[in-house]
Amino acid sequence: QVQLDESGGGSVEAGGSLRLSCSSSEPIATTYCMGWFRQPPGKGRERVAAVGRDGSTTYIDPVKGRFSISKDTAKNTLYLEMNSLKPEDTGVYFCAARVSTVGGRACQDPRLPFTFWGQGTQVTVAS
């Protein structure tokens, strides 16, 4: 069982920045895929970014060029650097992990199901 604990959320003005952190109870160096998801108010959860075991990254179009996902395997921590924040980035942000692949799906595949989830951290961007 992998426990994930997010931190770093908060309230910022549009154009501001935040860095989210996700601490894992298990080593992440061999984790197949880790990702960040978000759930805007009244909407469903969507995948924002993911990073594979080999360090390859993928992002949804609305955050490309503004968000950056990274991981520190020595600290077993996943990060999401968010810049130029917009009101539409508001939501609860979740960290998730997939220990191994399923059905041969790559980490970049948006259909890849994740097994372990954090409790979420709120990000609010004021206009």
Short mmCIF file of N, CA and C in Angstrom, two decimals:
data_model
loop_
_atom_site.label_atom_id
_atom_site.label_comp_id
_atom_site.label_asym_id
_atom_site.label_seq_id
_atom_site.Cartn_x
_atom_site.Cartn_y
_atom_site.Cartn_z
N GLN A 1 0.83 -1.18 0.00
CA GLN A 1 0.00 0.00 0.00
C GLN A 1 0.88 1.25 0.00
N VAL A 2 0.66 2.12 -0.96
CA VAL A 2 1.42 3.36 -1.06
C VAL A 2 0.58 4.49 -0.51
N GLN A 3 1.16 5.24 0.40
CA GLN A 3 0.46 6.42 0.93
C GLN A 3 1.06 7.68 0.31
N LEU A 4 0.20 8.54 -0.19
CA LEU A 4 0.62 9.78 -0.83
C LEU A 4 0.05 10.96 -0.06
N ASP A 5 0.89 11.96 0.15
CA ASP A 5 0.48 13.10 0.97
C ASP A 5 0.85 14.39 0.24
N GLU A 6 -0.17 15.12 -0.23
CA GLU A 6 0.08 16.36 -0.95
C GLU A 6 0.17 17.55 0.01
N SER A 7 0.89 18.56 -0.46
CA SER A 7 0.98 19.82 0.27
C SER A 7 1.31 20.93 -0.72
N GLY A 8 1.18 22.17 -0.28
CA GLY A 8 1.56 23.29 -1.11
C GLY A 8 0.43 24.05 -1.76
N GLY A 9 -0.79 23.59 -1.57
CA GLY A 9 -1.92 24.32 -2.14
C GLY A 9 -2.14 25.63 -1.41
N GLY A 10 -3.02 26.46 -1.97
CA GLY A 10 -3.33 27.73 -1.33
C GLY A 10 -4.09 28.63 -2.27
N SER A 11 -4.19 29.90 -1.89
CA SER A 11 -4.90 30.89 -2.69
C SER A 11 -3.90 31.90 -3.24
N VAL A 12 -4.01 32.17 -4.54
CA VAL A 12 -3.12 33.13 -5.18
C VAL A 12 -3.91 33.99 -6.16
N GLU A 13 -3.32 35.10 -6.54
CA GLU A 13 -3.90 35.95 -7.57
C GLU A 13 -3.56 35.36 -8.94
N ALA A 14 -4.39 35.67 -9.92
CA ALA A 14 -4.09 35.26 -11.29
C ALA A 14 -2.71 35.77 -11.68
N GLY A 15 -1.96 34.90 -12.35
CA GLY A 15 -0.60 35.23 -12.73
C GLY A 15 0.44 34.77 -11.73
N GLY A 16 -0.02 34.34 -10.57
CA GLY A 16 0.88 33.89 -9.53
C GLY A 16 1.37 32.46 -9.73
N SER A 17 2.13 31.98 -8.75
CA SER A 17 2.73 30.65 -8.84
C SER A 17 2.54 29.88 -7.55
N LEU A 18 2.50 28.57 -7.69
CA LEU A 18 2.48 27.66 -6.54
C LEU A 18 3.29 26.43 -6.90
N ARG A 19 3.83 25.79 -5.89
CA ARG A 19 4.49 24.50 -6.10
C ARG A 19 3.85 23.48 -5.18
N LEU A 20 3.29 22.45 -5.78
CA LEU A 20 2.70 21.37 -5.03
C LEU A 20 3.73 20.26 -4.82
N SER A 21 3.65 19.63 -3.66
CA SER A 21 4.53 18.50 -3.36
C SER A 21 3.69 17.29 -3.00
N CYS A 22 4.22 16.12 -3.29
CA CYS A 22 3.53 14.87 -2.96
C CYS A 22 4.57 13.91 -2.41
N SER A 23 4.47 13.64 -1.14
CA SER A 23 5.41 12.74 -0.48
C SER A 23 4.87 11.32 -0.50
N SER A 24 5.70 10.38 -0.91
CA SER A 24 5.29 8.97 -0.99
C SER A 24 5.89 8.16 0.15
N SER A 25 5.09 7.20 0.65
CA SER A 25 5.58 6.32 1.72
C SER A 25 6.49 5.24 1.19
N GLU A 26 6.49 5.04 -0.13
CA GLU A 26 7.32 4.02 -0.75
C GLU A 26 8.29 4.66 -1.76
N PRO A 27 9.39 4.02 -2.05
CA PRO A 27 10.32 4.56 -3.03
C PRO A 27 9.65 4.78 -4.39
N ILE A 28 9.90 5.92 -4.99
CA ILE A 28 9.26 6.22 -6.27
C ILE A 28 10.18 5.99 -7.46
N ALA A 29 11.44 5.64 -7.20
CA ALA A 29 12.39 5.47 -8.29
C ALA A 29 11.92 4.41 -9.29
N THR A 30 11.24 3.39 -8.79
CA THR A 30 10.79 2.30 -9.67
C THR A 30 9.30 2.36 -9.97
N THR A 31 8.63 3.39 -9.50
CA THR A 31 7.19 3.53 -9.77
C THR A 31 6.96 3.77 -11.25
N TYR A 32 6.07 3.01 -11.86
CA TYR A 32 5.88 3.07 -13.30
C TYR A 32 5.44 4.46 -13.76
N CYS A 33 4.52 5.05 -13.06
CA CYS A 33 3.97 6.34 -13.48
C CYS A 33 3.41 7.08 -12.28
N MET A 34 3.68 8.37 -12.22
CA MET A 34 3.08 9.21 -11.19
C MET A 34 2.45 10.41 -11.87
N GLY A 35 1.35 10.88 -11.30
CA GLY A 35 0.66 11.97 -11.96
C GLY A 35 -0.02 12.92 -11.02
N TRP A 36 -0.40 14.04 -11.58
CA TRP A 36 -1.21 15.04 -10.89
C TRP A 36 -2.55 15.15 -11.60
N PHE A 37 -3.59 15.14 -10.83
CA PHE A 37 -4.96 15.32 -11.33
C PHE A 37 -5.57 16.52 -10.63
N ARG A 38 -6.64 17.04 -11.20
CA ARG A 38 -7.36 18.12 -10.53
C ARG A 38 -8.85 17.96 -10.76
N GLN A 39 -9.60 18.49 -9.81
CA GLN A 39 -11.05 18.47 -9.92
C GLN A 39 -11.58 19.87 -9.66
N PRO A 40 -11.97 20.57 -10.73
CA PRO A 40 -12.55 21.91 -10.55
C PRO A 40 -13.90 21.83 -9.84
N PRO A 41 -14.35 22.92 -9.26
CA PRO A 41 -15.64 22.91 -8.56
C PRO A 41 -16.77 22.48 -9.48
N GLY A 42 -17.53 21.49 -9.07
CA GLY A 42 -18.68 21.03 -9.83
C GLY A 42 -18.37 20.25 -11.08
N LYS A 43 -17.11 19.87 -11.27
CA LYS A 43 -16.71 19.13 -12.47
C LYS A 43 -16.02 17.83 -12.10
N GLY A 44 -15.76 17.03 -13.10
CA GLY A 44 -15.08 15.77 -12.88
C GLY A 44 -13.58 15.95 -12.77
N ARG A 45 -12.93 14.90 -12.34
CA ARG A 45 -11.48 14.93 -12.18
C ARG A 45 -10.80 14.74 -13.54
N GLU A 46 -9.72 15.49 -13.79
CA GLU A 46 -8.97 15.36 -15.03
C GLU A 46 -7.48 15.22 -14.73
N ARG A 47 -6.84 14.50 -15.61
CA ARG A 47 -5.40 14.33 -15.46
C ARG A 47 -4.71 15.59 -15.97
N VAL A 48 -3.75 16.10 -15.21
CA VAL A 48 -3.05 17.33 -15.57
C VAL A 48 -1.68 17.03 -16.15
N ALA A 49 -0.93 16.18 -15.47
CA ALA A 49 0.44 15.88 -15.90
C ALA A 49 0.85 14.53 -15.34
N ALA A 50 1.83 13.92 -15.99
CA ALA A 50 2.33 12.64 -15.52
C ALA A 50 3.81 12.52 -15.84
N VAL A 51 4.50 11.74 -15.03
CA VAL A 51 5.92 11.49 -15.27
C VAL A 51 6.17 10.00 -15.14
N GLY A 52 6.87 9.43 -16.09
CA GLY A 52 7.16 8.02 -16.11
C GLY A 52 8.41 7.65 -15.34
N ARG A 53 8.64 6.37 -15.22
CA ARG A 53 9.81 5.89 -14.51
C ARG A 53 11.10 6.40 -15.16
N ASP A 54 11.05 6.57 -16.49
CA ASP A 54 12.23 7.04 -17.21
C ASP A 54 12.35 8.56 -17.22
N GLY A 55 11.43 9.24 -16.54
CA GLY A 55 11.48 10.70 -16.47
C GLY A 55 10.72 11.41 -17.57
N SER A 56 10.15 10.67 -18.50
CA SER A 56 9.39 11.31 -19.57
C SER A 56 8.11 11.92 -18.99
N THR A 57 7.72 13.06 -19.53
CA THR A 57 6.58 13.80 -18.99
C THR A 57 5.51 14.03 -20.04
N THR A 58 4.30 14.24 -19.58
CA THR A 58 3.20 14.56 -20.47
C THR A 58 2.25 15.51 -19.74
N TYR A 59 1.62 16.41 -20.52
CA TYR A 59 0.74 17.43 -19.95
C TYR A 59 -0.51 17.57 -20.81
N ILE A 60 -1.57 18.03 -20.18
CA ILE A 60 -2.74 18.38 -20.97
C ILE A 60 -2.47 19.76 -21.59
N ASP A 61 -3.11 20.02 -22.71
CA ASP A 61 -2.84 21.25 -23.46
C ASP A 61 -3.01 22.53 -22.65
N PRO A 62 -4.05 22.67 -21.82
CA PRO A 62 -4.25 23.95 -21.12
C PRO A 62 -3.12 24.35 -20.17
N VAL A 63 -2.28 23.41 -19.78
CA VAL A 63 -1.22 23.74 -18.82
C VAL A 63 0.17 23.70 -19.43
N LYS A 64 0.27 23.31 -20.69
CA LYS A 64 1.58 23.23 -21.33
C LYS A 64 2.25 24.60 -21.34
N GLY A 65 3.52 24.62 -20.98
CA GLY A 65 4.26 25.88 -20.92
C GLY A 65 4.10 26.63 -19.62
N ARG A 66 3.14 26.21 -18.79
CA ARG A 66 2.92 26.89 -17.50
C ARG A 66 3.22 25.98 -16.31
N PHE A 67 2.92 24.70 -16.45
CA PHE A 67 3.13 23.73 -15.37
C PHE A 67 4.32 22.85 -15.69
N SER A 68 4.98 22.38 -14.63
CA SER A 68 6.10 21.46 -14.81
C SER A 68 6.05 20.39 -13.72
N ILE A 69 6.03 19.14 -14.15
CA ILE A 69 6.03 18.03 -13.21
C ILE A 69 7.45 17.49 -13.08
N SER A 70 7.83 17.14 -11.87
CA SER A 70 9.17 16.59 -11.65
C SER A 70 9.13 15.69 -10.43
N LYS A 71 10.19 14.94 -10.24
CA LYS A 71 10.27 14.06 -9.08
C LYS A 71 11.68 14.02 -8.53
N ASP A 72 11.79 13.87 -7.24
CA ASP A 72 13.06 13.72 -6.55
C ASP A 72 13.05 12.33 -5.93
N THR A 73 13.74 11.40 -6.57
CA THR A 73 13.69 10.01 -6.09
C THR A 73 14.41 9.85 -4.76
N ALA A 74 15.36 10.72 -4.46
CA ALA A 74 16.07 10.63 -3.17
C ALA A 74 15.13 10.99 -2.02
N LYS A 75 14.19 11.88 -2.29
CA LYS A 75 13.23 12.31 -1.27
C LYS A 75 11.88 11.62 -1.41
N ASN A 76 11.75 10.78 -2.43
CA ASN A 76 10.46 10.11 -2.70
C ASN A 76 9.32 11.13 -2.78
N THR A 77 9.57 12.19 -3.51
CA THR A 77 8.62 13.29 -3.61
C THR A 77 8.38 13.68 -5.06
N LEU A 78 7.12 13.90 -5.36
CA LEU A 78 6.67 14.37 -6.68
C LEU A 78 6.30 15.84 -6.54
N TYR A 79 6.59 16.62 -7.59
CA TYR A 79 6.29 18.05 -7.54
C TYR A 79 5.45 18.46 -8.76
N LEU A 80 4.74 19.55 -8.57
CA LEU A 80 4.07 20.22 -9.69
C LEU A 80 4.29 21.71 -9.51
N GLU A 81 5.13 22.27 -10.37
CA GLU A 81 5.39 23.69 -10.37
C GLU A 81 4.35 24.34 -11.28
N MET A 82 3.60 25.30 -10.73
CA MET A 82 2.52 25.93 -11.49
C MET A 82 2.78 27.43 -11.58
N ASN A 83 2.94 27.93 -12.79
CA ASN A 83 3.20 29.34 -13.03
C ASN A 83 2.08 29.94 -13.89
N SER A 84 2.03 31.27 -13.89
CA SER A 84 1.02 31.98 -14.68
C SER A 84 -0.36 31.40 -14.43
N LEU A 85 -0.69 31.24 -13.18
CA LEU A 85 -1.96 30.59 -12.83
C LEU A 85 -3.15 31.42 -13.28
N LYS A 86 -4.20 30.70 -13.67
CA LYS A 86 -5.44 31.31 -14.15
C LYS A 86 -6.60 30.87 -13.25
N PRO A 87 -7.67 31.64 -13.22
CA PRO A 87 -8.83 31.22 -12.40
C PRO A 87 -9.33 29.82 -12.75
N GLU A 88 -9.23 29.44 -14.02
CA GLU A 88 -9.69 28.10 -14.42
C GLU A 88 -8.79 26.97 -13.92
N ASP A 89 -7.66 27.32 -13.30
CA ASP A 89 -6.82 26.29 -12.67
C ASP A 89 -7.31 25.93 -11.26
N THR A 90 -8.31 26.66 -10.79
CA THR A 90 -8.85 26.40 -9.46
C THR A 90 -9.41 25.00 -9.36
N GLY A 91 -9.13 24.34 -8.23
CA GLY A 91 -9.66 23.01 -8.00
C GLY A 91 -8.88 22.29 -6.92
N VAL A 92 -9.30 21.07 -6.64
CA VAL A 92 -8.56 20.22 -5.72
C VAL A 92 -7.57 19.41 -6.56
N TYR A 93 -6.32 19.45 -6.16
CA TYR A 93 -5.26 18.75 -6.90
C TYR A 93 -4.87 17.48 -6.14
N PHE A 94 -4.82 16.39 -6.88
CA PHE A 94 -4.51 15.08 -6.32
C PHE A 94 -3.24 14.52 -6.94
N CYS A 95 -2.47 13.88 -6.12
CA CYS A 95 -1.31 13.13 -6.56
C CYS A 95 -1.73 11.66 -6.69
N ALA A 96 -1.19 10.95 -7.68
CA ALA A 96 -1.55 9.55 -7.88
C ALA A 96 -0.35 8.77 -8.38
N ALA A 97 -0.39 7.46 -8.12
CA ALA A 97 0.72 6.60 -8.52
C ALA A 97 0.21 5.30 -9.11
N ARG A 98 0.95 4.82 -10.10
CA ARG A 98 0.70 3.51 -10.70
C ARG A 98 2.01 2.76 -10.61
N VAL A 99 2.04 1.70 -9.84
CA VAL A 99 3.30 1.01 -9.56
C VAL A 99 3.81 0.26 -10.79
N SER A 100 2.91 -0.35 -11.55
CA SER A 100 3.32 -1.10 -12.74
C SER A 100 2.30 -0.86 -13.83
N THR A 101 2.67 -1.20 -15.06
CA THR A 101 1.76 -0.94 -16.16
C THR A 101 0.59 -1.92 -16.15
N VAL A 102 -0.42 -1.60 -16.92
CA VAL A 102 -1.56 -2.50 -17.06
C VAL A 102 -2.00 -2.45 -18.51
N GLY A 103 -2.17 -3.63 -19.11
CA GLY A 103 -2.60 -3.67 -20.49
C GLY A 103 -1.60 -3.08 -21.45
N GLY A 104 -0.35 -2.96 -21.02
CA GLY A 104 0.67 -2.42 -21.90
C GLY A 104 0.58 -0.93 -22.12
N ARG A 105 -0.27 -0.26 -21.37
CA ARG A 105 -0.44 1.19 -21.59
C ARG A 105 0.74 1.98 -21.07
N ALA A 106 1.17 2.94 -21.86
CA ALA A 106 2.28 3.80 -21.47
C ALA A 106 1.82 4.83 -20.44
N CYS A 107 2.79 5.38 -19.74
CA CYS A 107 2.48 6.41 -18.75
C CYS A 107 1.81 7.60 -19.43
N GLN A 108 2.18 7.88 -20.67
CA GLN A 108 1.62 9.00 -21.40
C GLN A 108 0.16 8.79 -21.81
N ASP A 109 -0.30 7.55 -21.73
CA ASP A 109 -1.67 7.24 -22.12
C ASP A 109 -2.64 7.80 -21.10
N PRO A 110 -3.50 8.74 -21.48
CA PRO A 110 -4.44 9.34 -20.52
C PRO A 110 -5.45 8.34 -19.95
N ARG A 111 -5.54 7.16 -20.56
CA ARG A 111 -6.47 6.15 -20.06
C ARG A 111 -5.86 5.26 -18.99
N LEU A 112 -4.59 5.45 -18.72
CA LEU A 112 -3.93 4.60 -17.72
C LEU A 112 -4.57 4.80 -16.36
N PRO A 113 -5.08 3.75 -15.74
CA PRO A 113 -5.70 3.91 -14.40
C PRO A 113 -4.63 3.97 -13.33
N PHE A 114 -4.85 4.81 -12.34
CA PHE A 114 -3.92 4.92 -11.22
C PHE A 114 -4.47 4.20 -10.00
N THR A 115 -3.56 3.63 -9.23
CA THR A 115 -3.96 2.75 -8.12
C THR A 115 -4.04 3.48 -6.79
N PHE A 116 -3.07 4.34 -6.54
CA PHE A 116 -2.97 4.99 -5.24
C PHE A 116 -3.17 6.50 -5.39
N TRP A 117 -3.88 7.07 -4.43
CA TRP A 117 -4.25 8.48 -4.49
C TRP A 117 -3.99 9.18 -3.16
N GLY A 118 -3.63 10.45 -3.26
CA GLY A 118 -3.54 11.27 -2.07
C GLY A 118 -4.90 11.84 -1.72
N GLN A 119 -4.94 12.61 -0.66
CA GLN A 119 -6.20 13.16 -0.18
C GLN A 119 -6.58 14.47 -0.88
N GLY A 120 -5.64 15.07 -1.58
CA GLY A 120 -5.91 16.29 -2.33
C GLY A 120 -5.52 17.55 -1.59
N THR A 121 -5.20 18.58 -2.35
CA THR A 121 -4.88 19.89 -1.79
C THR A 121 -5.58 20.96 -2.64
N GLN A 122 -6.17 21.94 -1.99
CA GLN A 122 -6.96 22.95 -2.68
C GLN A 122 -6.09 24.04 -3.27
N VAL A 123 -6.35 24.37 -4.53
CA VAL A 123 -5.71 25.49 -5.20
C VAL A 123 -6.82 26.44 -5.65
N THR A 124 -6.71 27.68 -5.23
CA THR A 124 -7.70 28.69 -5.60
C THR A 124 -6.98 29.86 -6.24
N VAL A 125 -7.40 30.21 -7.46
CA VAL A 125 -6.79 31.32 -8.18
C VAL A 125 -7.84 32.40 -8.36
N ALA A 126 -7.58 33.55 -7.78
CA ALA A 126 -8.53 34.67 -7.84
C ALA A 126 -8.23 35.54 -9.06
N SER A 127 -9.29 36.01 -9.68
CA SER A 127 -9.12 36.84 -10.88
C SER A 127 -8.84 38.29 -10.50
#
